[in-house]
JSON list of C-alpha atoms in Angstrom, two decimals:
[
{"chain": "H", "resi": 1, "resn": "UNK", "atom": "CA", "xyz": [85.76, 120.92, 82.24]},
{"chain": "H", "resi": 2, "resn": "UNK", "atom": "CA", "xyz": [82.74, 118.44, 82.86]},
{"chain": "H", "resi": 3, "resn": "UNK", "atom": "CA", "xyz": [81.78, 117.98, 86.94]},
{"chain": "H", "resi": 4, "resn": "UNK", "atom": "CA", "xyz": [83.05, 113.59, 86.56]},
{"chain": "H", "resi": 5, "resn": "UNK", "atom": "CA", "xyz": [86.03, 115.48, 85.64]},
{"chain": "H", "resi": 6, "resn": "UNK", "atom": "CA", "xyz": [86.76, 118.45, 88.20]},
{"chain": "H", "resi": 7, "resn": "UNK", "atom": "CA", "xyz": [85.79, 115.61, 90.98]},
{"chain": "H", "resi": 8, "resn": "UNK", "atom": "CA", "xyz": [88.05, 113.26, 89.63]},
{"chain": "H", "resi": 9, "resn": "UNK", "atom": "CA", "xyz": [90.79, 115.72, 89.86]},
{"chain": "H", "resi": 10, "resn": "UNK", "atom": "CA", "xyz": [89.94, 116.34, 93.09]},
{"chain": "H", "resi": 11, "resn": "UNK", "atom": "CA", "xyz": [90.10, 112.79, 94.42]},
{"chain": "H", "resi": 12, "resn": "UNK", "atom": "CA", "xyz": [93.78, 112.20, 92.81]},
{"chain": "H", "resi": 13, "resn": "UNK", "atom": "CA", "xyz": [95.31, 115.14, 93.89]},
{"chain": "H", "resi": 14, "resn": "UNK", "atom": "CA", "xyz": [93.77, 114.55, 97.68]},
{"chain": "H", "resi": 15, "resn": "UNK", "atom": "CA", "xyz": [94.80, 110.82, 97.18]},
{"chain": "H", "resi": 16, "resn": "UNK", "atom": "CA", "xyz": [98.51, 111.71, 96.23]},
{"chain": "H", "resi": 17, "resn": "UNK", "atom": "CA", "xyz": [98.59, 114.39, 99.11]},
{"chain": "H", "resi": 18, "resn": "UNK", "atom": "CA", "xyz": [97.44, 112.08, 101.87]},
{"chain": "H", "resi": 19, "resn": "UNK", "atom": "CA", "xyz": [98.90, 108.99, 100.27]},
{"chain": "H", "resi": 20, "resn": "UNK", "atom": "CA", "xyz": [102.52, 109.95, 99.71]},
{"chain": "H", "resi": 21, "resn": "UNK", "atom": "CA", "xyz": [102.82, 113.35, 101.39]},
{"chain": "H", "resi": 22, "resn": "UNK", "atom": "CA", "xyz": [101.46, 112.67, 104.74]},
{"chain": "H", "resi": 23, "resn": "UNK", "atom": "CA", "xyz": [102.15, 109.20, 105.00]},
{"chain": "H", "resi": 24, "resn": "UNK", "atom": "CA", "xyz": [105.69, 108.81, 103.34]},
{"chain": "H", "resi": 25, "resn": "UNK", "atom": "CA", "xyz": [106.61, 111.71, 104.89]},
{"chain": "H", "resi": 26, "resn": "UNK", "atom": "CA", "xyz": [107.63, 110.44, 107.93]},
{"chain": "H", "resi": 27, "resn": "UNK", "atom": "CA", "xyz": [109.43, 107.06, 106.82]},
{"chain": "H", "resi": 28, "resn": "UNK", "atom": "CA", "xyz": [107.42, 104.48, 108.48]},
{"chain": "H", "resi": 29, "resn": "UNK", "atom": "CA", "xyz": [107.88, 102.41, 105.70]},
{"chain": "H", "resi": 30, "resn": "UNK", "atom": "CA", "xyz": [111.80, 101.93, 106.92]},
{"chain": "H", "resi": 31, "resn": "UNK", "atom": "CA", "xyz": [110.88, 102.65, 110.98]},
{"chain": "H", "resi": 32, "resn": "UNK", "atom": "CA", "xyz": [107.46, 102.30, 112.72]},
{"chain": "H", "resi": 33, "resn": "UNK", "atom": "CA", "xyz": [109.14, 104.31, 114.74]},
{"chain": "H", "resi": 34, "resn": "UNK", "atom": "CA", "xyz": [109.63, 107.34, 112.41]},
{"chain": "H", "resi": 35, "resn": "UNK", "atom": "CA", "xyz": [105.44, 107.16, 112.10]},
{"chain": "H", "resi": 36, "resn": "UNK", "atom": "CA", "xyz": [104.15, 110.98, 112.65]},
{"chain": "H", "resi": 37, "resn": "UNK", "atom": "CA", "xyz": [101.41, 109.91, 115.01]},
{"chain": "H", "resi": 38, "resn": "UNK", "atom": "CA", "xyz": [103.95, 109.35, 117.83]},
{"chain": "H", "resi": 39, "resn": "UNK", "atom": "CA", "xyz": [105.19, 112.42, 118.03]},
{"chain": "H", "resi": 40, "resn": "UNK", "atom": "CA", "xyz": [101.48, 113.20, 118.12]},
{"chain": "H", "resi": 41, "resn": "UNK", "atom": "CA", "xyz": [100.76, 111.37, 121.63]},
{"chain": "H", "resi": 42, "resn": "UNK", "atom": "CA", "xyz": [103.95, 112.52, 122.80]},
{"chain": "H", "resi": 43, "resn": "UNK", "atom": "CA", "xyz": [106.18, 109.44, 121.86]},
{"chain": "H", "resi": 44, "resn": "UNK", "atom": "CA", "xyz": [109.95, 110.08, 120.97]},
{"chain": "H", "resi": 45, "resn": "UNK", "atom": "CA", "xyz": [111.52, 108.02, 118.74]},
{"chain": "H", "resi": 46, "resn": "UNK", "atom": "CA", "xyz": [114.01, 106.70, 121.83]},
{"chain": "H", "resi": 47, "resn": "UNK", "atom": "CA", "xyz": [110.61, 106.24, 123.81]},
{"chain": "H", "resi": 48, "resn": "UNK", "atom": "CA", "xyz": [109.05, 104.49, 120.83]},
{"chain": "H", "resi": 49, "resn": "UNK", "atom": "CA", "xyz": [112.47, 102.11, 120.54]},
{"chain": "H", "resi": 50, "resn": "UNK", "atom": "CA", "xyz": [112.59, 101.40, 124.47]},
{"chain": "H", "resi": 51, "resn": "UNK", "atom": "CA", "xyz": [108.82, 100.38, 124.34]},
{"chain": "H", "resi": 52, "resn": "UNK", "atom": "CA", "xyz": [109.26, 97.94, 121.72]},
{"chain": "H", "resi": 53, "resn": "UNK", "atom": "CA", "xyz": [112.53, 96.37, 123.28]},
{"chain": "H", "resi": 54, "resn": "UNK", "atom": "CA", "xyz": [110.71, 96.18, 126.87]},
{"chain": "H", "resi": 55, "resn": "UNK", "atom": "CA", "xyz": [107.43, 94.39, 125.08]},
{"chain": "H", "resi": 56, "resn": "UNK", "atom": "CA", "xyz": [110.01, 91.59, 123.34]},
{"chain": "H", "resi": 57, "resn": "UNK", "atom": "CA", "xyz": [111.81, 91.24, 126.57]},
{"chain": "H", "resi": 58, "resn": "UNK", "atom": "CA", "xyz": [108.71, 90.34, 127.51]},
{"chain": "H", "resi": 59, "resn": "UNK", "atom": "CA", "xyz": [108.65, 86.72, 126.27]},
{"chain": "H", "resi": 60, "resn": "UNK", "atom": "CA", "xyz": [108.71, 85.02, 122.84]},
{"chain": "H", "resi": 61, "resn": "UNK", "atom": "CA", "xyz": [104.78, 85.37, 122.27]},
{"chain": "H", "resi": 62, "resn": "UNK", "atom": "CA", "xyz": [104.91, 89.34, 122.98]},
{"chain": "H", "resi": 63, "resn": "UNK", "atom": "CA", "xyz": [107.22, 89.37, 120.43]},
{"chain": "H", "resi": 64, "resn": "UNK", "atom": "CA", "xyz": [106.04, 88.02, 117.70]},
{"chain": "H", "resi": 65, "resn": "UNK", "atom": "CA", "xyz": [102.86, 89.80, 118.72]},
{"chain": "H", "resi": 66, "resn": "UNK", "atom": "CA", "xyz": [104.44, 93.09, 118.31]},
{"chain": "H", "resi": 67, "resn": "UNK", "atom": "CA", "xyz": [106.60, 92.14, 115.14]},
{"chain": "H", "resi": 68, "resn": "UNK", "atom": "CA", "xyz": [103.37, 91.39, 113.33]},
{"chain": "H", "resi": 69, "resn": "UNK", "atom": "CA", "xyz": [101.50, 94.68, 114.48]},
{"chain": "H", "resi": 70, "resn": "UNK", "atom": "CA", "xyz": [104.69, 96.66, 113.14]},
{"chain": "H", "resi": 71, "resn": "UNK", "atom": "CA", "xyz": [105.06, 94.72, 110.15]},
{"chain": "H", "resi": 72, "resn": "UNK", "atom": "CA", "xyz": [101.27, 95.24, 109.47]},
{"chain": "H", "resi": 73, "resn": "UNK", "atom": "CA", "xyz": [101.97, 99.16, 109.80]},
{"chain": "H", "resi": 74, "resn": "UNK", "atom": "CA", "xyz": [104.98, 99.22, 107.51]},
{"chain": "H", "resi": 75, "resn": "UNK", "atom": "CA", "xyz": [102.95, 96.76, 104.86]},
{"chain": "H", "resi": 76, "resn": "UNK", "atom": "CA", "xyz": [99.93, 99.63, 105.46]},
{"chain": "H", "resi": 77, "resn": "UNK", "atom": "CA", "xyz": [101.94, 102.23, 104.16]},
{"chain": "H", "resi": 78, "resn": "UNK", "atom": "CA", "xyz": [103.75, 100.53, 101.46]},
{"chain": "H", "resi": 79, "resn": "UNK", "atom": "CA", "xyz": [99.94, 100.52, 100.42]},
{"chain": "H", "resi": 80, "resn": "UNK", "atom": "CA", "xyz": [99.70, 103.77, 100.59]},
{"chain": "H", "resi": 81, "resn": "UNK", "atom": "CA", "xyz": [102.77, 104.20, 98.37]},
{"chain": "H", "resi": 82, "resn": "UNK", "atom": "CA", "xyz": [101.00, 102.46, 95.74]},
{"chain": "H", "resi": 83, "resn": "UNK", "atom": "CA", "xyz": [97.78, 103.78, 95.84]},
{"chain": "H", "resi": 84, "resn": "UNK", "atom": "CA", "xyz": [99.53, 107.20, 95.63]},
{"chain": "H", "resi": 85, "resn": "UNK", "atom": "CA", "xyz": [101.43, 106.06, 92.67]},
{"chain": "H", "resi": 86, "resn": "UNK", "atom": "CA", "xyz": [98.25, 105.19, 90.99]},
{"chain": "H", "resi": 87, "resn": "UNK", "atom": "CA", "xyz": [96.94, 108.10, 91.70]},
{"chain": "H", "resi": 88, "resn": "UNK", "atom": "CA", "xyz": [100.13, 110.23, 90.58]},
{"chain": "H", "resi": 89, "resn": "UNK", "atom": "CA", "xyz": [99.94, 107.98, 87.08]},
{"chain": "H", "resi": 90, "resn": "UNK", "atom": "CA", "xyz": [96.34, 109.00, 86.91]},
{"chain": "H", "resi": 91, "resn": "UNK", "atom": "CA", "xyz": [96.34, 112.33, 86.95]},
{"chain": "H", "resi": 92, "resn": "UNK", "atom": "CA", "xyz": [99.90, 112.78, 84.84]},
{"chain": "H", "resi": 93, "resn": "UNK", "atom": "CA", "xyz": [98.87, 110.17, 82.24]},
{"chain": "H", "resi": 94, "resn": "UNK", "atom": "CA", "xyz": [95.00, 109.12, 82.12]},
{"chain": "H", "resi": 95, "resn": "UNK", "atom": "CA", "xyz": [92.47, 110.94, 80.49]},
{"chain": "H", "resi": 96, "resn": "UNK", "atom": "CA", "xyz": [89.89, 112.11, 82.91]},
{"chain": "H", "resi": 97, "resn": "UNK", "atom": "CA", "xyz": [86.46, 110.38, 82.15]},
{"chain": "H", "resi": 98, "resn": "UNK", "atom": "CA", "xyz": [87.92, 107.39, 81.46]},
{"chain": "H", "resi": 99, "resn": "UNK", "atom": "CA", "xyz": [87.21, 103.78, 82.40]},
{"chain": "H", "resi": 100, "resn": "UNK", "atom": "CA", "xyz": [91.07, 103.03, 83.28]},
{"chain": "H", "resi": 101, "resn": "UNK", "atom": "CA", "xyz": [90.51, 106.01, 85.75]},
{"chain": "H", "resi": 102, "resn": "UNK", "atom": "CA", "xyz": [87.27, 104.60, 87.34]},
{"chain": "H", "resi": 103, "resn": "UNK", "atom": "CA", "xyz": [89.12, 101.70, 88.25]},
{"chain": "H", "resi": 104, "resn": "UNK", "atom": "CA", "xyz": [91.76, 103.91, 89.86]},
{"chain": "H", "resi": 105, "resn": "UNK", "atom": "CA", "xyz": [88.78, 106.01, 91.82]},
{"chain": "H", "resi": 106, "resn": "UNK", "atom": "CA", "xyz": [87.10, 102.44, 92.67]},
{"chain": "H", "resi": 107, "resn": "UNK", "atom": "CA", "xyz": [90.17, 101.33, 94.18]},
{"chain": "H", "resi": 108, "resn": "UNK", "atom": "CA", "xyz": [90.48, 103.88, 96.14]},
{"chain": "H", "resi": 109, "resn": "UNK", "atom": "CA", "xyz": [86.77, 104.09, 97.21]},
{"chain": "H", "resi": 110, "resn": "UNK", "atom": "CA", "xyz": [87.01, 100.63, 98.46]},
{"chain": "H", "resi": 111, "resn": "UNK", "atom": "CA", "xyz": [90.20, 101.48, 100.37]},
{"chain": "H", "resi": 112, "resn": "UNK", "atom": "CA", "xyz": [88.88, 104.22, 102.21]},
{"chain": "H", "resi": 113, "resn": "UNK", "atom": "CA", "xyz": [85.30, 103.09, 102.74]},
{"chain": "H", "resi": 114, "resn": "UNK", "atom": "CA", "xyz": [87.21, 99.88, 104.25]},
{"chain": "H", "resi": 115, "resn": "UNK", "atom": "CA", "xyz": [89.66, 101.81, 106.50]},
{"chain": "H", "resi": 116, "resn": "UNK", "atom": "CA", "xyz": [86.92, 104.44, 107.31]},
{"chain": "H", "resi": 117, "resn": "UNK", "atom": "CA", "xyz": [85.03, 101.63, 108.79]},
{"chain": "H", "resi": 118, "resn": "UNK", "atom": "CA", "xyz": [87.91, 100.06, 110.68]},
{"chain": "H", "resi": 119, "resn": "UNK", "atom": "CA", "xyz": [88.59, 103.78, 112.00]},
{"chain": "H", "resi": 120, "resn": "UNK", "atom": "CA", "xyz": [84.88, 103.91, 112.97]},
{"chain": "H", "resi": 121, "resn": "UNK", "atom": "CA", "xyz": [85.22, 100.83, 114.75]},
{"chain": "H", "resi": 122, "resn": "UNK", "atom": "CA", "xyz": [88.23, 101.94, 117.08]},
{"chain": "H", "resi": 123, "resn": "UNK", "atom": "CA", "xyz": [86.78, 104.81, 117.89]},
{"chain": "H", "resi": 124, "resn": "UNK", "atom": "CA", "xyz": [83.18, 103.18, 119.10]},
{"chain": "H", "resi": 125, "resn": "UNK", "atom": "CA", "xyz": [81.64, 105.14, 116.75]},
{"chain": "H", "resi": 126, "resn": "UNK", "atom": "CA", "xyz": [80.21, 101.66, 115.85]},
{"chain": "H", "resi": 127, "resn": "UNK", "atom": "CA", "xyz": [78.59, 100.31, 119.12]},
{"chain": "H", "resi": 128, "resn": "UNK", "atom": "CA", "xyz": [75.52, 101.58, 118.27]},
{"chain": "H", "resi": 129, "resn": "UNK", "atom": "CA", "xyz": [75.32, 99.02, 115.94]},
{"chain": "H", "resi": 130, "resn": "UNK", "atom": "CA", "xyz": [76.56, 96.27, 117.59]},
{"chain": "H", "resi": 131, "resn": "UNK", "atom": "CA", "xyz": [80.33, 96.45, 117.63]},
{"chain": "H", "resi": 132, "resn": "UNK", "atom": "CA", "xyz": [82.19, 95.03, 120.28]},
{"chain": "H", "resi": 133, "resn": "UNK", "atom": "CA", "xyz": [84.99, 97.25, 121.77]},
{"chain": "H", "resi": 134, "resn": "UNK", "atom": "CA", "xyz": [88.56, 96.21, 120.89]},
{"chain": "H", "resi": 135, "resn": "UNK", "atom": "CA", "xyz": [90.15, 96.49, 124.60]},
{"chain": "H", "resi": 136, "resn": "UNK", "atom": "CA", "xyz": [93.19, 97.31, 122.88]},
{"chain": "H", "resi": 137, "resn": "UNK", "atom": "CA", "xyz": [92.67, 100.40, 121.30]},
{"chain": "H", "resi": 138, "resn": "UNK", "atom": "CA", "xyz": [93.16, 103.46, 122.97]},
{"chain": "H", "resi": 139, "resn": "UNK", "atom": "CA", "xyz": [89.99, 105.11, 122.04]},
{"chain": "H", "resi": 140, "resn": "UNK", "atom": "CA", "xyz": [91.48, 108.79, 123.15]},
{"chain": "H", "resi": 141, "resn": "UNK", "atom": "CA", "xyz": [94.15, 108.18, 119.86]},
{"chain": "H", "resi": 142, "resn": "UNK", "atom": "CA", "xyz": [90.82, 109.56, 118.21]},
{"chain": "H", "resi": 143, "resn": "UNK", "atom": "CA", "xyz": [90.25, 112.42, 119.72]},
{"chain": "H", "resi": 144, "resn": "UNK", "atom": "CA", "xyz": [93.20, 113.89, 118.66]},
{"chain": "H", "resi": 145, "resn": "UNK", "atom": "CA", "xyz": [93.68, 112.39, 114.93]},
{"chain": "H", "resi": 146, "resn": "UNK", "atom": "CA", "xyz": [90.66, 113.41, 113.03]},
{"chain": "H", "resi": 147, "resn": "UNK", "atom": "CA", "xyz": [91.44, 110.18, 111.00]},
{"chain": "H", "resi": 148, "resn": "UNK", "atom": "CA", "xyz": [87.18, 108.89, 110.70]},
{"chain": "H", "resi": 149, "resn": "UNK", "atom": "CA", "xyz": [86.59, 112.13, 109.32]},
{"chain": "H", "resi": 150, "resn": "UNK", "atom": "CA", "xyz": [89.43, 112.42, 107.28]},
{"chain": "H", "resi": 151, "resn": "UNK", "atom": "CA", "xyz": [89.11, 108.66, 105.86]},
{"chain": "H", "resi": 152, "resn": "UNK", "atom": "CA", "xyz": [85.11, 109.13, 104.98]},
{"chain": "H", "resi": 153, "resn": "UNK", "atom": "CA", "xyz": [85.74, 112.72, 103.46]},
{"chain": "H", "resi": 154, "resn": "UNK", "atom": "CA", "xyz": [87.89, 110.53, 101.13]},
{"chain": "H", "resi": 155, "resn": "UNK", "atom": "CA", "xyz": [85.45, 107.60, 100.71]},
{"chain": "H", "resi": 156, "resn": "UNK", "atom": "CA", "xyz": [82.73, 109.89, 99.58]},
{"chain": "H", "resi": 157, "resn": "UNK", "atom": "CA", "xyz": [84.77, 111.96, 97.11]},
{"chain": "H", "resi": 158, "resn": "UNK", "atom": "CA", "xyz": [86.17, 108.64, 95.58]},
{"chain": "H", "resi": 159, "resn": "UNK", "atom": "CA", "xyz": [83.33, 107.00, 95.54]},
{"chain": "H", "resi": 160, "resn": "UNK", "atom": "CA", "xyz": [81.86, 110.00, 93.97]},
{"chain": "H", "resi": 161, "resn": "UNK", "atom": "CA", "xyz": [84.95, 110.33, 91.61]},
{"chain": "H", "resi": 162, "resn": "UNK", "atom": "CA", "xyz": [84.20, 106.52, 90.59]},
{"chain": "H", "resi": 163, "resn": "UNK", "atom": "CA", "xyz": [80.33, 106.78, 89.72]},
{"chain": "H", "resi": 164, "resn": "UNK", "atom": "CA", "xyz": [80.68, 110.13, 87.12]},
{"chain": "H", "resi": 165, "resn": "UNK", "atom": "CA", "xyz": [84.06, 108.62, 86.05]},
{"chain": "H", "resi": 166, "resn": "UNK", "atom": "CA", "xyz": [82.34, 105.21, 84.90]},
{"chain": "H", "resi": 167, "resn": "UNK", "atom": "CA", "xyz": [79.00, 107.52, 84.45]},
{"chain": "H", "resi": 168, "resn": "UNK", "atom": "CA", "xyz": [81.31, 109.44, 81.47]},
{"chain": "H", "resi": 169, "resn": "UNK", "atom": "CA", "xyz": [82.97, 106.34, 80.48]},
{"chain": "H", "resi": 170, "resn": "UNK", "atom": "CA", "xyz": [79.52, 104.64, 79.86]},
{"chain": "H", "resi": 171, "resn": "UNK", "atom": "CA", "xyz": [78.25, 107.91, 78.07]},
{"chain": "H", "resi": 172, "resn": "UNK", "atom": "CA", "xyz": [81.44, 107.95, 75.99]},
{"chain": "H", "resi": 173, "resn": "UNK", "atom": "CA", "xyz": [81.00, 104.31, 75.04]},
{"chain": "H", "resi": 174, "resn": "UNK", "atom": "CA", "xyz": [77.18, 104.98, 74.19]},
{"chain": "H", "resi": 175, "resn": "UNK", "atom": "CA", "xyz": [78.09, 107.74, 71.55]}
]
């Protein structure tokens, strides 16, 4: 078993575990309010439900400002259910090496990079370079969701998965 392989392994089986396990787990795709990380900060789904209907009462503009956030977050993990899928269809049907799965790794390397980033961002972990705070993120949520690690572990292993993936590929080609 060649290393572009064993780390391509690697990122698809991590991909379908965070993707679909973690993530579909919980049915936010159906309820924003079924979304693990609530539970996490102490929200119960009743809580989570009397929030939302307070914040509509609210007026017409609060809304359809919180429609679109929790249409974004049920959207975001429909995403995840197909970037899982690829990654189940990978590893079950692709042959490791391959260009097809470079494309799958790529995907997924831009994903996480780009989420990583956004994750960074929200946390301040980008001031430094001249980030503006968003005054309406909680900043504590990362403290206690590990999610900027978690999201660049995952960008460097697929983006490492990608480059000896389309390394092989090339080298396959070549011969």
């Amino acid at each position: 078993m060649t290393l572009a392989s064993i780390v391509s392994k690697a990122a698809l089986v991590f991909a379908v575990l965070f993707m679909i396990g973690a993530v579909q787990s919980s049915g936010a795709i159906l309820d924003t309010c079924l979304q693990g990380s609530m539970g996490m900060f102490g929200i119960s789904y009743d809580q989570c439900q009397a929030i939302g209907a307070a914040i509509k009462k609210k007026g017409e503009a609060e809304a359809y400002y919180l429609t679109a956030l929790l249409v974004i977050a049920r959207v975001e993990a429909t995403l995840f259910l197909g970037l899982g899928a690829g990654a189940v269809y990978a590893l079950a049907a692709l042959q490791k090496g391959t260009r097809e799965v470079a494309v799958v790794h790529l995907m997924h390397a831009v994903w996480a990079l780009s989420v990583c980033l956004v994750h960074a961002d929200g946390a301040g972990l980008l001031l430094p370079l001249g980030s503006a705070p968003d005054p309406h993120v909680q900043t504590s949520f990362y403290e206690k969701i590990p999610i900027v690690a978690i999201t660049g572990f995952q960008a460097v292993l697929n983006w490492s998965a990608f480059a000896l993936s389309a390394s092989a590929a090339a080298k396959v080609k070549a011969a």
